[in-house]
mmCIF file of N, CA and C in Angstrom:
data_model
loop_
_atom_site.group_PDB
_atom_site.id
_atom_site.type_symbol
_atom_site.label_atom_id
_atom_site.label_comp_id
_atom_site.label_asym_id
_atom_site.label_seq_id
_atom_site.Cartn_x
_atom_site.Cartn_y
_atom_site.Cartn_z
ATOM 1 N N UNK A 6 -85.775 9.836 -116.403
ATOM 2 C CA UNK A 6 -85.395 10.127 -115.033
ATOM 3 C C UNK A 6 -86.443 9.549 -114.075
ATOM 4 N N UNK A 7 -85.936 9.068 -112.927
ATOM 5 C CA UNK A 7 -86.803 8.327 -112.025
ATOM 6 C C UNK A 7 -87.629 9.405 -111.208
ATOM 7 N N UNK A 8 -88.838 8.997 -110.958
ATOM 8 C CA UNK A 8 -89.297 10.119 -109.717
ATOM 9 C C UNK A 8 -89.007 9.990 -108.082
ATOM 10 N N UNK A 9 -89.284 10.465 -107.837
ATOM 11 C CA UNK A 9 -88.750 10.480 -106.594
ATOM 12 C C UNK A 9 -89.451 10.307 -105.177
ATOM 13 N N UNK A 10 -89.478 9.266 -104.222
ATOM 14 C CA UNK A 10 -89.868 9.248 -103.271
ATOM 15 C C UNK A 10 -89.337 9.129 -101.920
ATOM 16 N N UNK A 11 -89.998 9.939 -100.780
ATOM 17 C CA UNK A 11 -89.867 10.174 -99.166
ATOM 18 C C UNK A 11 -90.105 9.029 -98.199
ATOM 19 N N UNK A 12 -89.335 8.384 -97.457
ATOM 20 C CA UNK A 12 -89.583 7.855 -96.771
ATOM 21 C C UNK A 12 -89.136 8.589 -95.387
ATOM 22 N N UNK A 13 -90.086 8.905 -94.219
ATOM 23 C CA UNK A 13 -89.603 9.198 -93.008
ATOM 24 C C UNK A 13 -89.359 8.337 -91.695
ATOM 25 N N UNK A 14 -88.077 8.687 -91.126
ATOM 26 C CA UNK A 14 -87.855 7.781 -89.996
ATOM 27 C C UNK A 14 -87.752 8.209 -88.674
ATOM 28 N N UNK A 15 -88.110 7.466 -87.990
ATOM 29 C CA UNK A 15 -87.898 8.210 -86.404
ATOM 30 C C UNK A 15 -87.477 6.979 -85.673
ATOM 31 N N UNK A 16 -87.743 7.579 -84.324
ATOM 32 C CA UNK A 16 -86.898 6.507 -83.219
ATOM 33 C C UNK A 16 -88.814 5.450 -83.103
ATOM 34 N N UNK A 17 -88.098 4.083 -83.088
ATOM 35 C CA UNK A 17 -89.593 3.171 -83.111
ATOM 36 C C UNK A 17 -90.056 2.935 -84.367
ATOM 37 N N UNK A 18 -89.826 3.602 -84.985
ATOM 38 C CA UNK A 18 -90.739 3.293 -86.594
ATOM 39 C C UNK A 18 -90.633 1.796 -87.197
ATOM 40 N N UNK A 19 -91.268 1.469 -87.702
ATOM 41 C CA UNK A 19 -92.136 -0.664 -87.919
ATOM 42 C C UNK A 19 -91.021 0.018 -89.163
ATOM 43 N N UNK A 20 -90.357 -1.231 -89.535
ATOM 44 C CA UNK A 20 -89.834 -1.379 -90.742
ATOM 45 C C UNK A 20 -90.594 -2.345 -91.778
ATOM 46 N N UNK A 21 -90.790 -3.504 -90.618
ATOM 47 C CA UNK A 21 -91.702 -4.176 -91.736
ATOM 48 C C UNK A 21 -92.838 -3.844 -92.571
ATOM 49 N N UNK A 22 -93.504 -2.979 -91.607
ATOM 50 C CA UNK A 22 -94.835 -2.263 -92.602
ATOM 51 C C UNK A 22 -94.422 -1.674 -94.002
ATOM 52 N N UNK A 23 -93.407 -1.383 -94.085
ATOM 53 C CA UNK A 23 -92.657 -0.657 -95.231
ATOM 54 C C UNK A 23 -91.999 -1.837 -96.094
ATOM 55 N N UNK A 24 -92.067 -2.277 -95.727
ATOM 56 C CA UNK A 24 -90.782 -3.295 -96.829
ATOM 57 C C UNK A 24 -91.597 -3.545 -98.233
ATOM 58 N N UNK A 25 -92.489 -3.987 -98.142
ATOM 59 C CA UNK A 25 -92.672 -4.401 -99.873
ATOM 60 C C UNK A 25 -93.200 -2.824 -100.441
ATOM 61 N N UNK A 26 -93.406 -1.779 -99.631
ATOM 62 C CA UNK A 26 -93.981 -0.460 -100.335
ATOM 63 C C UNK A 26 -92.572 0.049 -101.057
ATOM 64 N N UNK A 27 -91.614 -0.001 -100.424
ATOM 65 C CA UNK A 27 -90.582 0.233 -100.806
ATOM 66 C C UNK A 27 -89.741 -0.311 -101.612
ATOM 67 N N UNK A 28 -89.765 -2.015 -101.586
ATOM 68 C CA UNK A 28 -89.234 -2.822 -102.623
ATOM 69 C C UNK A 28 -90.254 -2.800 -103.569
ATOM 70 N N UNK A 29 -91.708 -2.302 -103.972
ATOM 71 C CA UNK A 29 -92.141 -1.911 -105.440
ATOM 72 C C UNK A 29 -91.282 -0.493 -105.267
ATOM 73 N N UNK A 30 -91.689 0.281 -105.197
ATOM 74 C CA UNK A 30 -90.723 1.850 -105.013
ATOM 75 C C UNK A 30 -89.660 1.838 -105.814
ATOM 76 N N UNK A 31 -88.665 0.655 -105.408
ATOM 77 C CA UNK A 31 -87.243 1.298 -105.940
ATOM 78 C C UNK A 31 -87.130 0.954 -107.782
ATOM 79 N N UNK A 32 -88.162 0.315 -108.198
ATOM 80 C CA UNK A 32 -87.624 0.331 -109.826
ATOM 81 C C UNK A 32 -88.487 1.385 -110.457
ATOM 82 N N UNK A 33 -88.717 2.527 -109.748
ATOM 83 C CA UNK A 33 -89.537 3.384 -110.338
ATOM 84 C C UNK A 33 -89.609 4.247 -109.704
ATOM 85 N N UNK A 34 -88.388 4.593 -108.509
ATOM 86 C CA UNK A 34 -88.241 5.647 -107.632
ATOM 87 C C UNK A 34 -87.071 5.824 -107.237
ATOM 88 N N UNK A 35 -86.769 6.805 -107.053
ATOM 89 C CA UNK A 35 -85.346 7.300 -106.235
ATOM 90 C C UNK A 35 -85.834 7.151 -104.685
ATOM 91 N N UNK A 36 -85.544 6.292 -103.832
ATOM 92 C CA UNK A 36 -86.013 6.610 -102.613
ATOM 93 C C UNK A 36 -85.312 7.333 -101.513
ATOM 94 N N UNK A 37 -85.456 8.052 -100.725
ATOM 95 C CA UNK A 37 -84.532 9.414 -99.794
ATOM 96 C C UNK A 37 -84.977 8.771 -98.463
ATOM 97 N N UNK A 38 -84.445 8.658 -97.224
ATOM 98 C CA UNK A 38 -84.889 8.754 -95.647
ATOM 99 C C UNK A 38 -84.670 9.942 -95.359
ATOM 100 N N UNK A 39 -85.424 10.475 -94.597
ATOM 101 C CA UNK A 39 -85.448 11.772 -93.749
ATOM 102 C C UNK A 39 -85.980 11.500 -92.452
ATOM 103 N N UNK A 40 -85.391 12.344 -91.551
ATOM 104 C CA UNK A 40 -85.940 12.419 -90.242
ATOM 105 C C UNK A 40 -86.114 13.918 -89.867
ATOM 106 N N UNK A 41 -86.505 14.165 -88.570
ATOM 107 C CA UNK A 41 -86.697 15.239 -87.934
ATOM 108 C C UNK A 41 -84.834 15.875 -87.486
ATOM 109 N N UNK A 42 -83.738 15.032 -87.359
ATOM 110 C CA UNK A 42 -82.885 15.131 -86.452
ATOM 111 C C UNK A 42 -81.453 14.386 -87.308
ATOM 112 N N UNK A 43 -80.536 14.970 -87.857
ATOM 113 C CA UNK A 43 -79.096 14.168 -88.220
ATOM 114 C C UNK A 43 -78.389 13.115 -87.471
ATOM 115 N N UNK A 44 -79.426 11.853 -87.202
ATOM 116 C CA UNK A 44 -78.333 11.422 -86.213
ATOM 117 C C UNK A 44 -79.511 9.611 -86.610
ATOM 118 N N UNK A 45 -78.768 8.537 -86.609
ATOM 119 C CA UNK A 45 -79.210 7.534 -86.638
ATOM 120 C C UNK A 45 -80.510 6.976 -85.590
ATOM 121 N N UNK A 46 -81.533 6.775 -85.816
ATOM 122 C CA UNK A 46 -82.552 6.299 -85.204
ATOM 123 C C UNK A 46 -82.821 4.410 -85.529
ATOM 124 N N UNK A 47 -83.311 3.531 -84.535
ATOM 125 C CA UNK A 47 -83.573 2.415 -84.144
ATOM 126 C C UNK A 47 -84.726 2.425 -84.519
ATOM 127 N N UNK A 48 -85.162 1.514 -85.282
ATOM 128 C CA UNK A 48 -86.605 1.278 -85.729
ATOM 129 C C UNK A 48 -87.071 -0.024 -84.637
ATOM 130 N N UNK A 49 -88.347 -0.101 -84.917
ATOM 131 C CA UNK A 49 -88.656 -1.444 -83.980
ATOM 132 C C UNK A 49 -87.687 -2.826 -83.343
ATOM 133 N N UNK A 50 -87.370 -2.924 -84.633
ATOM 134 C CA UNK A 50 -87.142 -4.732 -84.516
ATOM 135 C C UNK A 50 -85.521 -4.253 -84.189
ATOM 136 N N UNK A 51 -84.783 -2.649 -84.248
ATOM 137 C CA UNK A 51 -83.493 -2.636 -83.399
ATOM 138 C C UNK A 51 -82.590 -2.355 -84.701
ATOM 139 N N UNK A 52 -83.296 -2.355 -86.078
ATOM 140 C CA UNK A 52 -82.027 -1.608 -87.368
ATOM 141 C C UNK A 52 -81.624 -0.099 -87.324
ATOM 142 N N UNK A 53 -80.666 -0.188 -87.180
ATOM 143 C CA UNK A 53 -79.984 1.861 -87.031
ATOM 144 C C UNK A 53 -80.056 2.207 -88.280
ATOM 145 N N UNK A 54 -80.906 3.059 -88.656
ATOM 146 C CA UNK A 54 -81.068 3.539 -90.050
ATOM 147 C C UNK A 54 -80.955 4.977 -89.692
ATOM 148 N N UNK A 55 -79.719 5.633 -90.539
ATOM 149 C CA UNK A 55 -78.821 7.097 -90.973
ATOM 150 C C UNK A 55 -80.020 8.147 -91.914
ATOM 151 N N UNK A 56 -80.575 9.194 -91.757
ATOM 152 C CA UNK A 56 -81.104 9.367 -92.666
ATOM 153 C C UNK A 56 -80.170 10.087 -93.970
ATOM 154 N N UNK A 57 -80.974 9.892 -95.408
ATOM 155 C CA UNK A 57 -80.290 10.860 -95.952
ATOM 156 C C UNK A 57 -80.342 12.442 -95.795
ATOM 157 N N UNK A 58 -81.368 13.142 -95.168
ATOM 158 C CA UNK A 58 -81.367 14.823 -94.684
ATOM 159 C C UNK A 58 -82.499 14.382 -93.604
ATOM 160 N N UNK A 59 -82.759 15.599 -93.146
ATOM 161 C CA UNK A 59 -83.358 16.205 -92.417
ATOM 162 C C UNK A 59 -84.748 17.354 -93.094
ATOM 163 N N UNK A 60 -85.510 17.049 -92.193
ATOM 164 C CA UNK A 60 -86.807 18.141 -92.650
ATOM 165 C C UNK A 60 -86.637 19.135 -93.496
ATOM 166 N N UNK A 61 -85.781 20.092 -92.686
ATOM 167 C CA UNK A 61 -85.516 21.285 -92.875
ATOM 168 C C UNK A 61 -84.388 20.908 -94.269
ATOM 169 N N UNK A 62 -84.082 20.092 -94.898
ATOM 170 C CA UNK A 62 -83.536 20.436 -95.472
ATOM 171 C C UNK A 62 -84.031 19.699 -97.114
ATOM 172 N N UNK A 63 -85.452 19.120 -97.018
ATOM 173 C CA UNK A 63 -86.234 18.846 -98.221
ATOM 174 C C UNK A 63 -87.146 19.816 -98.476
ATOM 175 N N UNK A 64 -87.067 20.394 -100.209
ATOM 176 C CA UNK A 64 -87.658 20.647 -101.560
ATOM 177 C C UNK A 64 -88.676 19.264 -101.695
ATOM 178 N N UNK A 65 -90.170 19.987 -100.510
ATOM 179 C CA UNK A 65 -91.359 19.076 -100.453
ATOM 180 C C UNK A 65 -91.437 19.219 -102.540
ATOM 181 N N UNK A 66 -91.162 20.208 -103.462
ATOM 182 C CA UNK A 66 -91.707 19.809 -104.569
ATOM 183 C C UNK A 66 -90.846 19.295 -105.592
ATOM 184 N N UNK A 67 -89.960 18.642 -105.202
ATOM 185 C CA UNK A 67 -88.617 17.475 -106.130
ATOM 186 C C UNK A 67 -89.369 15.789 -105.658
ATOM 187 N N UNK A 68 -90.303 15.684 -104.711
ATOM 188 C CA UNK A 68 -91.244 14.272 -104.535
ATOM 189 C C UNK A 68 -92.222 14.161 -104.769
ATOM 190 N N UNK A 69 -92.692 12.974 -105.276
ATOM 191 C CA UNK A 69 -93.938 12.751 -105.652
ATOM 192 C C UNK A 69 -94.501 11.666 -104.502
ATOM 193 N N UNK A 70 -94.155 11.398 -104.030
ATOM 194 C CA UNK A 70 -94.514 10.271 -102.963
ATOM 195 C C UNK A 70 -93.742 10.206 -101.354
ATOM 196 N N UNK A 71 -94.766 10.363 -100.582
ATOM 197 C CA UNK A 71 -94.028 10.086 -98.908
ATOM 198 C C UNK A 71 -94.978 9.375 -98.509
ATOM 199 N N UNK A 72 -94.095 8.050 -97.613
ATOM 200 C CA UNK A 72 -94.243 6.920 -96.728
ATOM 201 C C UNK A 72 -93.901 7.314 -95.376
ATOM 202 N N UNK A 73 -94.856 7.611 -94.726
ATOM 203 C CA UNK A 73 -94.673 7.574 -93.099
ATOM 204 C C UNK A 73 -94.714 6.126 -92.893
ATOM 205 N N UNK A 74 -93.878 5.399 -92.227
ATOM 206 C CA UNK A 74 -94.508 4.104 -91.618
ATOM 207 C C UNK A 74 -95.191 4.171 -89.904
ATOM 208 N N UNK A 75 -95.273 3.051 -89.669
ATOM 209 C CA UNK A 75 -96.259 3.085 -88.371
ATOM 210 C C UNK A 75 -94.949 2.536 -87.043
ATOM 211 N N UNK A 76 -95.928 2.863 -85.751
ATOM 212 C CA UNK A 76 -94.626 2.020 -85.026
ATOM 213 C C UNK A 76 -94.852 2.918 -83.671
ATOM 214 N N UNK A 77 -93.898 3.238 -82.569
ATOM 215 C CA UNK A 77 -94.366 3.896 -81.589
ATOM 216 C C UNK A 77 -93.932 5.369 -82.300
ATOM 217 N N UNK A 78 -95.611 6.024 -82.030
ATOM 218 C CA UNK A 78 -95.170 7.675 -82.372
ATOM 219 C C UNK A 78 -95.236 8.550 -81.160
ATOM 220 N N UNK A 79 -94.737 7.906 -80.015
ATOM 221 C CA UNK A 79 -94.634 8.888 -78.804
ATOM 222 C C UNK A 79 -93.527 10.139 -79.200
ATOM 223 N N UNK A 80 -91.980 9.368 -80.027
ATOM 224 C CA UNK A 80 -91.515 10.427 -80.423
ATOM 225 C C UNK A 80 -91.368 11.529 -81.454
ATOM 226 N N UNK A 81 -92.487 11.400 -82.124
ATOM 227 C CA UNK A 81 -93.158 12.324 -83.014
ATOM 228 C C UNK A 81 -94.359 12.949 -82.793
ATOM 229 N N UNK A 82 -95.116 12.521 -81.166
ATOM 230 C CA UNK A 82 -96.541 13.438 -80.885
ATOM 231 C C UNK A 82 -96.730 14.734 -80.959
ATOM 232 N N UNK A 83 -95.565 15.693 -80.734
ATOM 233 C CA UNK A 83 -95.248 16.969 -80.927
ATOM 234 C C UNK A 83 -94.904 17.822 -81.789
ATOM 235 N N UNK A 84 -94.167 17.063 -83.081
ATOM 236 C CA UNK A 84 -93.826 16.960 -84.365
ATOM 237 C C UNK A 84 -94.279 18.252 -84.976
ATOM 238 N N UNK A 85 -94.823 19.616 -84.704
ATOM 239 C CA UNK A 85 -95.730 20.224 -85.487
ATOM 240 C C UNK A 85 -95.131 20.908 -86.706
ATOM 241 N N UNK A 86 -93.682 20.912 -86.424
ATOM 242 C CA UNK A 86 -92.969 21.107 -88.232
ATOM 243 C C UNK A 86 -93.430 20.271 -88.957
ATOM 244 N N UNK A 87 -93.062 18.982 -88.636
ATOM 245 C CA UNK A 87 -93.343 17.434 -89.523
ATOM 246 C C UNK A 87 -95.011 17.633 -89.870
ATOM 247 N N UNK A 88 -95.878 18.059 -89.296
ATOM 248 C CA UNK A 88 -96.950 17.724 -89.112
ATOM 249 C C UNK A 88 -97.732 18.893 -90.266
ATOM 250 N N UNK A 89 -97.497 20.025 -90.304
ATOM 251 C CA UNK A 89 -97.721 21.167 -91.158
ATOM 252 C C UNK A 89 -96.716 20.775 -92.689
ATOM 253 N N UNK A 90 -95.088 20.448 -92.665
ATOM 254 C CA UNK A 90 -95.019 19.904 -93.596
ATOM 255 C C UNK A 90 -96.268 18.865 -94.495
ATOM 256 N N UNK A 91 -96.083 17.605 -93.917
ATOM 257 C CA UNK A 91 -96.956 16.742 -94.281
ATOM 258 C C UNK A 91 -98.650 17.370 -95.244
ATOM 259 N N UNK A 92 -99.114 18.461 -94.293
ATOM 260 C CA UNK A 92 -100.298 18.463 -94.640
ATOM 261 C C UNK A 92 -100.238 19.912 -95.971
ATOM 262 N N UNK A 93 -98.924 20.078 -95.850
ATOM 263 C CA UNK A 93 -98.424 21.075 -97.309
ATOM 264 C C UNK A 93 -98.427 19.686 -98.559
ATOM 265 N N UNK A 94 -97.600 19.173 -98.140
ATOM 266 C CA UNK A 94 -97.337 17.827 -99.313
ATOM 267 C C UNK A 94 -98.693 17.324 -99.809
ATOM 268 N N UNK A 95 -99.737 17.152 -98.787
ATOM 269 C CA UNK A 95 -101.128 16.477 -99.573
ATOM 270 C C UNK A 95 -101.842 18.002 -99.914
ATOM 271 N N UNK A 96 -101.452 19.056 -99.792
ATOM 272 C CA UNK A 96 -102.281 19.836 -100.621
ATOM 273 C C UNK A 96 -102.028 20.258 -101.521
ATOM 274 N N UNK A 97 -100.341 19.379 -102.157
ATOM 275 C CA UNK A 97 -100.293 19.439 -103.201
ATOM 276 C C UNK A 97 -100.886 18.394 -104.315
ATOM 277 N N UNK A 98 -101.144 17.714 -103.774
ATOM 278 C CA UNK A 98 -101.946 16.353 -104.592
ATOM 279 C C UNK A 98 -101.409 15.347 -104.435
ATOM 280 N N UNK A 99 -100.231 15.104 -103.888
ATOM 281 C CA UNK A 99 -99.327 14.406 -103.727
ATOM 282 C C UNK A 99 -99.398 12.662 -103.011
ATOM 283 N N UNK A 100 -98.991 11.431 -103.262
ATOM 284 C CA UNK A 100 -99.481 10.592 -102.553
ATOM 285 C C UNK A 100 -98.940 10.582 -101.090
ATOM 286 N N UNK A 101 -99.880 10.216 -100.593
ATOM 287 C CA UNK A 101 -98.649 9.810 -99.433
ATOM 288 C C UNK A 101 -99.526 8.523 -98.702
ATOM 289 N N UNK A 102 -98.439 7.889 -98.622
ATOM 290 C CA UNK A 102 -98.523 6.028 -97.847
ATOM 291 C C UNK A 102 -98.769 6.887 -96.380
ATOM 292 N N UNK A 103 -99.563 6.568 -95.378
ATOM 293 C CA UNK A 103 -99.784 6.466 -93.837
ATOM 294 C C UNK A 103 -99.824 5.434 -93.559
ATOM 295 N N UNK A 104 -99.250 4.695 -92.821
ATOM 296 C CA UNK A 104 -99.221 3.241 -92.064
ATOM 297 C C UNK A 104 -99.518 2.619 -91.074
ATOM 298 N N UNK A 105 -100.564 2.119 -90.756
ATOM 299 C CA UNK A 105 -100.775 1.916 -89.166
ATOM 300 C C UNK A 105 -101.538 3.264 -89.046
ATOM 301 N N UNK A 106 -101.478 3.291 -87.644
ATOM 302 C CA UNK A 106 -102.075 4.598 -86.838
ATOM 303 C C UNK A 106 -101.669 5.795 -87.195
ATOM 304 N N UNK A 107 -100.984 5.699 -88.335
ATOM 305 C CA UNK A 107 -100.153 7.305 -88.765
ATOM 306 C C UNK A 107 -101.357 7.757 -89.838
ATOM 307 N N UNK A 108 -102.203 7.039 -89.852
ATOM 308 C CA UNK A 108 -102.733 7.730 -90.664
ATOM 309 C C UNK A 108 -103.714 9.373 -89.868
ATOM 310 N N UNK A 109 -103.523 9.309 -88.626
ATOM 311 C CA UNK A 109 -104.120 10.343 -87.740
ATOM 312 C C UNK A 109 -103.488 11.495 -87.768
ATOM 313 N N UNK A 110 -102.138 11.620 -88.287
ATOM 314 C CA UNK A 110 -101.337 12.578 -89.244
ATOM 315 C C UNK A 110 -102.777 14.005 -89.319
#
């Protein structure tokens, strides 16, 4: 069985920073999108990416890996679900990719 990894999306998020983390990822991962919100978000360069759930609705311990990518985080500065999630996930030991300026997470 494959393990499983998080990728999160928001409105602005760099796709490119992600692309080859994710194309190693998929032959050795199940990969999931999540956002804060059910509804398609615009990444930088203008791709509408659907997530598969929402925050509230991931089992942080069914992943072994989350990828924040980088990009404008004006609409995540407030984030403090996302933000307390996140810092549950690394105290589980867990990896997690920060990208860009996300690493201030």
């Amino acid at each position: 069985m494959k393990r499983k990894a998080l990728l999160f999306i928001f409105e602005g998020f760099c796709e490119f920073e992600i692309s080859t983390a994710i194309s190693m990822l998929r032959s050795t991962h199940d990969l999931h999108t999540f956002a804060l919100a059910n509804h398609a978000y615009r990444s930088e360069a203008g791709l509408n990416v659907l997530p598969d759930m929402t925050l509230k609705e991931i089992d942080g311990a069914d992943y072994d890996v989350l990828i924040i990518p980088g990009g404008d985080l004006k609409p995540i500065a407030e984030a403090h679900e996302l933000f307390r999630w996140v810092a549950n996930f690394a105290e589980q030991g867990k990896i997690i990719a920060a990208i860009a300026v996300v690493y201030m997470f």
